[in-house]
PDB file of C-alpha atoms in Angstrom:
ATOM      1  CA  GLY A   1       0.680  19.246   6.623  1.00 39.00           C
ATOM      2  CA  CYS A   2       3.346  16.628   6.672  1.00 37.00           C
ATOM      3  CA  ARG A   3       6.232  16.832   9.108  1.00 37.00           C
ATOM      4  CA  LEU A   4       9.397  14.775   9.020  1.00 38.00           C
ATOM      5  CA  LEU A   5      11.957  14.222  11.717  1.00 39.00           C
ATOM      6  CA  ALA A   6      15.461  13.582  10.463  1.00 38.00           C
ATOM      7  CA  THR A   7      17.880  12.157  12.979  1.00 42.00           C
ATOM      8  CA  ALA A   8      21.567  11.571  12.356  1.00 43.00           C
ATOM      9  CA  TYR A   9      21.729   7.882  13.209  1.00 43.00           C
ATOM     10  CA  SER A  10      23.515   5.387  11.071  1.00 44.00           C
ATOM     11  CA  LEU A  11      21.674   2.278   9.892  1.00 46.00           C
ATOM     12  CA  SER A  12      23.988   0.145  12.044  1.00 53.00           C
ATOM     13  CA  THR A  13      22.987   2.174  15.137  1.00 49.00           C
ATOM     14  CA  ILE A  14      19.297   1.652  14.362  1.00 47.00           C
ATOM     15  CA  ASN A  15      19.773  -2.070  13.728  1.00 56.00           C
ATOM     16  CA  GLN A  16      21.767  -2.415  16.947  1.00 56.00           C
ATOM     17  CA  SER A  17      18.981  -0.714  18.914  1.00 55.00           C
ATOM     18  CA  LEU A  18      16.335  -2.959  17.377  1.00 55.00           C
ATOM     19  CA  SER A  19      18.327  -6.142  17.911  1.00 58.00           C
ATOM     20  CA  THR A  20      18.922  -5.325  21.596  1.00 70.00           C
ATOM     21  CA  ASN A  21      15.181  -4.725  22.021  1.00 86.00           C
ATOM     22  CA  PRO A  22      13.630  -7.479  19.899  1.00 93.00           C
ATOM     23  CA  MET A  23       9.940  -7.219  19.204  1.00 95.00           C
ATOM     24  CA  ASN A  24       7.171  -9.716  18.605  1.00 96.00           C
ATOM     25  CA  ILE A  25       5.917  -8.715  15.131  1.00 97.00           C
ATOM     26  CA  THR A  26       3.016 -10.078  13.122  1.00 96.00           C
ATOM     27  CA  VAL A  27       3.461  -9.691   9.365  1.00 97.00           C
ATOM     28  CA  LEU A  28       0.171  -9.749   7.478  1.00 97.00           C
ATOM     29  CA  TYR A  29       0.551 -10.610   3.799  1.00 97.00           C
ATOM     30  CA  GLY A  30      -1.336 -12.176   0.895  1.00 95.00           C
ATOM     31  CA  GLY A  31      -4.854 -10.831   1.145  1.00 93.00           C
ATOM     32  CA  PRO A  32      -7.787 -10.956  -1.266  1.00 92.00           C
ATOM     33  CA  SER A  33      -6.781  -8.390  -3.891  1.00 89.00           C
ATOM     34  CA  ALA A  34      -5.508  -8.797  -7.432  1.00 86.00           C
ATOM     35  CA  ASP A  35      -2.096  -7.770  -6.020  1.00 86.00           C
ATOM     36  CA  ARG A  36      -1.952 -10.910  -3.855  1.00 91.00           C
ATOM     37  CA  GLU A  37       1.128 -12.423  -5.533  1.00 92.00           C
ATOM     38  CA  VAL A  38       3.104  -9.186  -5.103  1.00 91.00           C
ATOM     39  CA  SER A  39       2.119  -9.140  -1.425  1.00 93.00           C
ATOM     40  CA  LEU A  40       3.222 -12.742  -0.873  1.00 95.00           C
ATOM     41  CA  VAL A  41       6.709 -12.033  -2.236  1.00 95.00           C
ATOM     42  CA  ALA A  42       7.047  -8.732  -0.352  1.00 95.00           C
ATOM     43  CA  GLY A  43       5.732 -10.187   2.909  1.00 96.00           C
ATOM     44  CA  LYS A  44       8.259 -13.015   2.870  1.00 97.00           C
ATOM     45  CA  ALA A  45      11.077 -10.522   2.276  1.00 96.00           C
ATOM     46  CA  VAL A  46       9.908  -8.284   5.146  1.00 96.00           C
ATOM     47  CA  ALA A  47       9.619 -11.260   7.522  1.00 97.00           C
ATOM     48  CA  LYS A  48      13.108 -12.449   6.562  1.00 97.00           C
ATOM     49  CA  GLY A  49      14.597  -9.016   7.224  1.00 96.00           C
ATOM     50  CA  LEU A  50      12.845  -8.690  10.572  1.00 96.00           C
ATOM     51  CA  ARG A  51      14.034 -12.136  11.665  1.00 96.00           C
ATOM     52  CA  GLU A  52      17.591 -11.285  10.593  1.00 95.00           C
ATOM     53  CA  ALA A  53      17.333  -8.178  12.787  1.00 95.00           C
ATOM     54  CA  GLY A  54      16.533 -10.420  15.757  1.00 95.00           C
ATOM     55  CA  HIS A  55      12.768 -10.085  16.024  1.00 96.00           C
ATOM     56  CA  THR A  56      10.240 -12.838  16.642  1.00 96.00           C
ATOM     57  CA  VAL A  57       8.011 -12.871  13.563  1.00 97.00           C
ATOM     58  CA  THR A  58       4.673 -14.519  12.906  1.00 96.00           C
ATOM     59  CA  VAL A  59       3.667 -14.470   9.234  1.00 97.00           C
ATOM     60  CA  ILE A  60      -0.049 -14.679   8.440  1.00 96.00           C
ATOM     61  CA  ASP A  61      -1.643 -15.019   5.012  1.00 96.00           C
ATOM     62  CA  VAL A  62      -4.651 -12.914   5.947  1.00 94.00           C
ATOM     63  CA  ARG A  63      -8.107 -12.403   4.468  1.00 93.00           C
ATOM     64  CA  PRO A  64     -11.000 -10.296   5.774  1.00 93.00           C
ATOM     65  CA  GLU A  65     -12.890 -13.385   6.935  1.00 94.00           C
ATOM     66  CA  THR A  66      -9.910 -14.670   8.977  1.00 93.00           C
ATOM     67  CA  LEU A  67      -8.821 -11.345  10.478  1.00 92.00           C
ATOM     68  CA  ASP A  68     -10.387 -11.847  13.926  1.00 91.00           C
ATOM     69  CA  ALA A  69      -8.572 -15.144  14.467  1.00 92.00           C
ATOM     70  CA  ASP A  70      -5.372 -13.788  12.932  1.00 89.00           C
ATOM     71  CA  LEU A  71      -5.292 -10.757  15.245  1.00 90.00           C
ATOM     72  CA  ALA A  72      -5.785 -12.955  18.320  1.00 90.00           C
ATOM     73  CA  HIS A  73      -2.051 -13.741  18.100  1.00 84.00           C
ATOM     74  CA  PRO A  74      -0.261 -11.379  20.534  1.00 87.00           C
ATOM     75  CA  ALA A  75       2.189  -8.959  18.940  1.00 95.00           C
ATOM     76  CA  ASP A  76       3.972  -5.734  19.825  1.00 96.00           C
ATOM     77  CA  VAL A  77       3.163  -4.420  16.368  1.00 96.00           C
ATOM     78  CA  VAL A  78       1.476  -5.559  13.159  1.00 96.00           C
ATOM     79  CA  PHE A  79       3.361  -5.058   9.889  1.00 96.00           C
ATOM     80  CA  PRO A  80       0.845  -5.125   7.013  1.00 96.00           C
ATOM     81  CA  VAL A  81       2.413  -5.999   3.666  1.00 96.00           C
ATOM     82  CA  LEU A  82      -0.817  -6.048   1.715  1.00 94.00           C
ATOM     83  CA  HIS A  83      -1.431  -4.400  -1.616  1.00 88.00           C
ATOM     84  CA  GLY A  84      -4.594  -3.222  -3.320  1.00 86.00           C
ATOM     85  CA  GLU A  85      -8.161  -3.411  -2.107  1.00 88.00           C
ATOM     86  CA  TRP A  86      -8.710  -4.095   1.606  1.00 91.00           C
ATOM     87  CA  GLY A  87      -5.039  -4.123   2.588  1.00 90.00           C
ATOM     88  CA  GLU A  88      -3.885  -0.811   1.152  1.00 89.00           C
ATOM     89  CA  ASP A  89      -7.067   1.252   0.767  1.00 92.00           C
ATOM     90  CA  GLY A  90      -7.699   2.096   4.425  1.00 94.00           C
ATOM     91  CA  GLN A  91     -10.060  -0.747   5.267  1.00 95.00           C
ATOM     92  CA  LEU A  92      -7.525  -2.845   7.193  1.00 96.00           C
ATOM     93  CA  GLN A  93      -5.948   0.255   8.715  1.00 96.00           C
ATOM     94  CA  SER A  94      -9.360   1.405   9.990  1.00 96.00           C
ATOM     95  CA  ILE A  95      -9.937  -1.974  11.644  1.00 95.00           C
ATOM     96  CA  LEU A  96      -6.516  -1.894  13.299  1.00 96.00           C
ATOM     97  CA  GLU A  97      -7.052   1.691  14.479  1.00 96.00           C
ATOM     98  CA  GLY A  98     -10.498   0.805  15.854  1.00 95.00           C
ATOM     99  CA  ARG A  99      -9.005  -2.050  17.853  1.00 94.00           C
ATOM    100  CA  LYS A 100      -6.110   0.130  19.053  1.00 95.00           C
ATOM    101  CA  ILE A 101      -3.588  -2.247  17.495  1.00 95.00           C
ATOM    102  CA  ARG A 102      -0.204  -0.695  16.718  1.00 96.00           C
ATOM    103  CA  PHE A 103       0.803  -1.113  13.088  1.00 95.00           C
ATOM    104  CA  VAL A 104       3.426   0.004  10.614  1.00 95.00           C
ATOM    105  CA  GLY A 105       2.466   2.314   7.761  1.00 94.00           C
ATOM    106  CA  SER A 106      -0.018   5.038   6.992  1.00 94.00           C
ATOM    107  CA  GLY A 107      -3.275   5.416   8.869  1.00 96.00           C
ATOM    108  CA  SER A 108      -6.676   4.792   7.342  1.00 96.00           C
ATOM    109  CA  ALA A 109      -7.295   8.336   6.058  1.00 96.00           C
ATOM    110  CA  ALA A 110      -3.924   8.565   4.298  1.00 95.00           C
ATOM    111  CA  SER A 111      -4.350   5.051   2.903  1.00 94.00           C
ATOM    112  CA  ARG A 112      -7.785   5.895   1.475  1.00 94.00           C
ATOM    113  CA  LEU A 113      -6.392   9.048  -0.093  1.00 94.00           C
ATOM    114  CA  GLY A 114      -3.337   7.297  -1.520  1.00 91.00           C
ATOM    115  CA  MET A 115      -5.415   4.553  -3.100  1.00 90.00           C
ATOM    116  CA  ASN A 116      -7.569   7.054  -5.013  1.00 91.00           C
ATOM    117  CA  LYS A 117      -5.291   8.351  -7.754  1.00 89.00           C
ATOM    118  CA  VAL A 118      -7.508  11.353  -8.619  1.00 92.00           C
ATOM    119  CA  GLU A 119      -7.909  12.543  -5.023  1.00 94.00           C
ATOM    120  CA  THR A 120      -4.167  12.105  -4.486  1.00 93.00           C
ATOM    121  CA  LYS A 121      -3.420  14.240  -7.567  1.00 93.00           C
ATOM    122  CA  ARG A 122      -5.828  16.920  -6.278  1.00 95.00           C
ATOM    123  CA  ALA A 123      -4.158  16.890  -2.845  1.00 95.00           C
ATOM    124  CA  TRP A 124      -0.731  17.309  -4.482  1.00 94.00           C
ATOM    125  CA  GLU A 125      -2.026  20.186  -6.629  1.00 95.00           C
ATOM    126  CA  LYS A 126      -3.616  21.865  -3.594  1.00 96.00           C
ATOM    127  CA  ALA A 127      -0.304  21.562  -1.736  1.00 96.00           C
ATOM    128  CA  GLY A 128       1.549  23.103  -4.690  1.00 96.00           C
ATOM    129  CA  LEU A 129       3.547  19.944  -5.359  1.00 96.00           C
ATOM    130  CA  PRO A 130       4.566  19.135  -8.939  1.00 94.00           C
ATOM    131  CA  THR A 131       2.586  16.386 -10.607  1.00 91.00           C
ATOM    132  CA  PRO A 132       2.151  15.563 -14.292  1.00 89.00           C
ATOM    133  CA  PRO A 133      -1.086  16.645 -15.959  1.00 89.00           C
ATOM    134  CA  TYR A 134      -3.891  14.103 -15.964  1.00 89.00           C
ATOM    135  CA  ARG A 135      -7.358  13.504 -17.310  1.00 88.00           C
ATOM    136  CA  VAL A 136     -10.107  11.350 -15.825  1.00 89.00           C
ATOM    137  CA  VAL A 137     -11.550   8.941 -18.367  1.00 85.00           C
ATOM    138  CA  GLY A 138     -14.919   7.614 -17.221  1.00 81.00           C
ATOM    139  CA  SER A 139     -15.848   5.556 -20.253  1.00 77.00           C
ATOM    140  CA  ALA A 140     -14.333   4.163 -23.425  1.00 71.00           C
ATOM    141  CA  SER A 141     -15.923   7.024 -25.402  1.00 79.00           C
ATOM    142  CA  ASP A 142     -14.186   9.765 -23.374  1.00 83.00           C
ATOM    143  CA  PRO A 143     -11.264  11.445 -25.132  1.00 84.00           C
ATOM    144  CA  VAL A 144      -7.782  10.210 -24.279  1.00 81.00           C
ATOM    145  CA  PRO A 145      -4.568  12.218 -24.559  1.00 81.00           C
ATOM    146  CA  GLU A 146      -2.966  12.459 -27.992  1.00 82.00           C
ATOM    147  CA  GLU A 147       0.505  12.273 -26.481  1.00 86.00           C
ATOM    148  CA  PRO A 148       2.018   9.202 -24.834  1.00 89.00           C
ATOM    149  CA  CYS A 149       0.456   8.565 -21.445  1.00 88.00           C
ATOM    150  CA  VAL A 150      -0.095   6.056 -18.677  1.00 87.00           C
ATOM    151  CA  VAL A 151      -3.614   4.704 -18.203  1.00 87.00           C
ATOM    152  CA  LYS A 152      -4.352   3.478 -14.692  1.00 85.00           C
ATOM    153  CA  ALA A 153      -7.536   2.504 -12.876  1.00 85.00           C
ATOM    154  CA  ILE A 154      -8.333   5.159 -10.259  1.00 86.00           C
ATOM    155  CA  ASP A 155      -8.544   2.856  -7.264  1.00 84.00           C
ATOM    156  CA  SER A 156      -6.724  -0.400  -7.946  1.00 77.00           C
ATOM    157  CA  GLY A 157      -3.366  -1.463  -6.547  1.00 70.00           C
ATOM    158  CA  SER A 158       0.003  -0.472  -7.868  1.00 67.00           C
ATOM    159  CA  SER A 159       0.562  -3.336 -10.290  1.00 65.00           C
ATOM    160  CA  VAL A 160      -2.999  -3.818 -11.562  1.00 72.00           C
ATOM    161  CA  ASP A 161      -4.414  -2.257 -14.718  1.00 76.00           C
ATOM    162  CA  VAL A 162      -1.382  -0.118 -15.616  1.00 85.00           C
ATOM    163  CA  PHE A 163      -0.941   0.560 -19.321  1.00 87.00           C
ATOM    164  CA  VAL A 164       1.821   2.616 -20.932  1.00 90.00           C
ATOM    165  CA  CYS A 165       0.339   4.021 -24.138  1.00 88.00           C
ATOM    166  CA  LYS A 166       2.467   5.408 -26.938  1.00 89.00           C
ATOM    167  CA  GLY A 167      -0.440   7.132 -28.680  1.00 83.00           C
ATOM    168  CA  PRO A 168      -4.203   7.742 -28.685  1.00 80.00           C
ATOM    169  CA  ALA A 169      -5.127   4.383 -30.266  1.00 81.00           C
ATOM    170  CA  GLU A 170      -3.445   2.480 -27.447  1.00 84.00           C
ATOM    171  CA  GLY A 171      -4.925   4.933 -24.948  1.00 80.00           C
ATOM    172  CA  ARG A 172      -8.487   4.261 -26.147  1.00 77.00           C
ATOM    173  CA  VAL A 173      -8.081   0.468 -26.072  1.00 82.00           C
ATOM    174  CA  ASN A 174      -6.442   0.440 -22.654  1.00 77.00           C
ATOM    175  CA  ALA A 175      -8.811   3.013 -21.160  1.00 79.00           C
ATOM    176  CA  ALA A 176     -11.727   0.803 -22.215  1.00 75.00           C
ATOM    177  CA  GLN A 177     -10.074  -2.120 -20.432  1.00 75.00           C
ATOM    178  CA  ALA A 178      -9.292  -0.130 -17.256  1.00 72.00           C
ATOM    179  CA  VAL A 179     -12.744   1.477 -16.752  1.00 70.00           C
TER     180      VAL A 179
END
């Protein structure tokens, strides 16, 4: 189950607390996925906001092959702003967990689940949460919905291989491209 803690603090109170206790934060951005450009823009925005809040920020354009050297930089916490494969699918989170490095965001298990659209839908259904109907299309010859739909690769990042289809003809063409 998921538990949330809601505390009645204003944003100014939180910002004041953070600015009186500045942290040394490493922002990881970029990465090797097809979502790299999105990550670069988002990472710069996160770093800017953290600096404005009074933190010391190191920004690293990270890749799997440079991770060891990148993590050698001391930090109170790592703030991954990576999208898609490796940065968002649990791989990076698993490495950080294994090295006992504190980081912002979901852990490796939740990241793996969230990256797999079908498993996420099944988890929502099992929990009784509302989610639109879906169909898994494994090949271009599989039937696609007759009604308008969204075709999305099961395990790619948020901005990759998303097609809004107004009818079955578009669905077939885009499903063939996404599988």
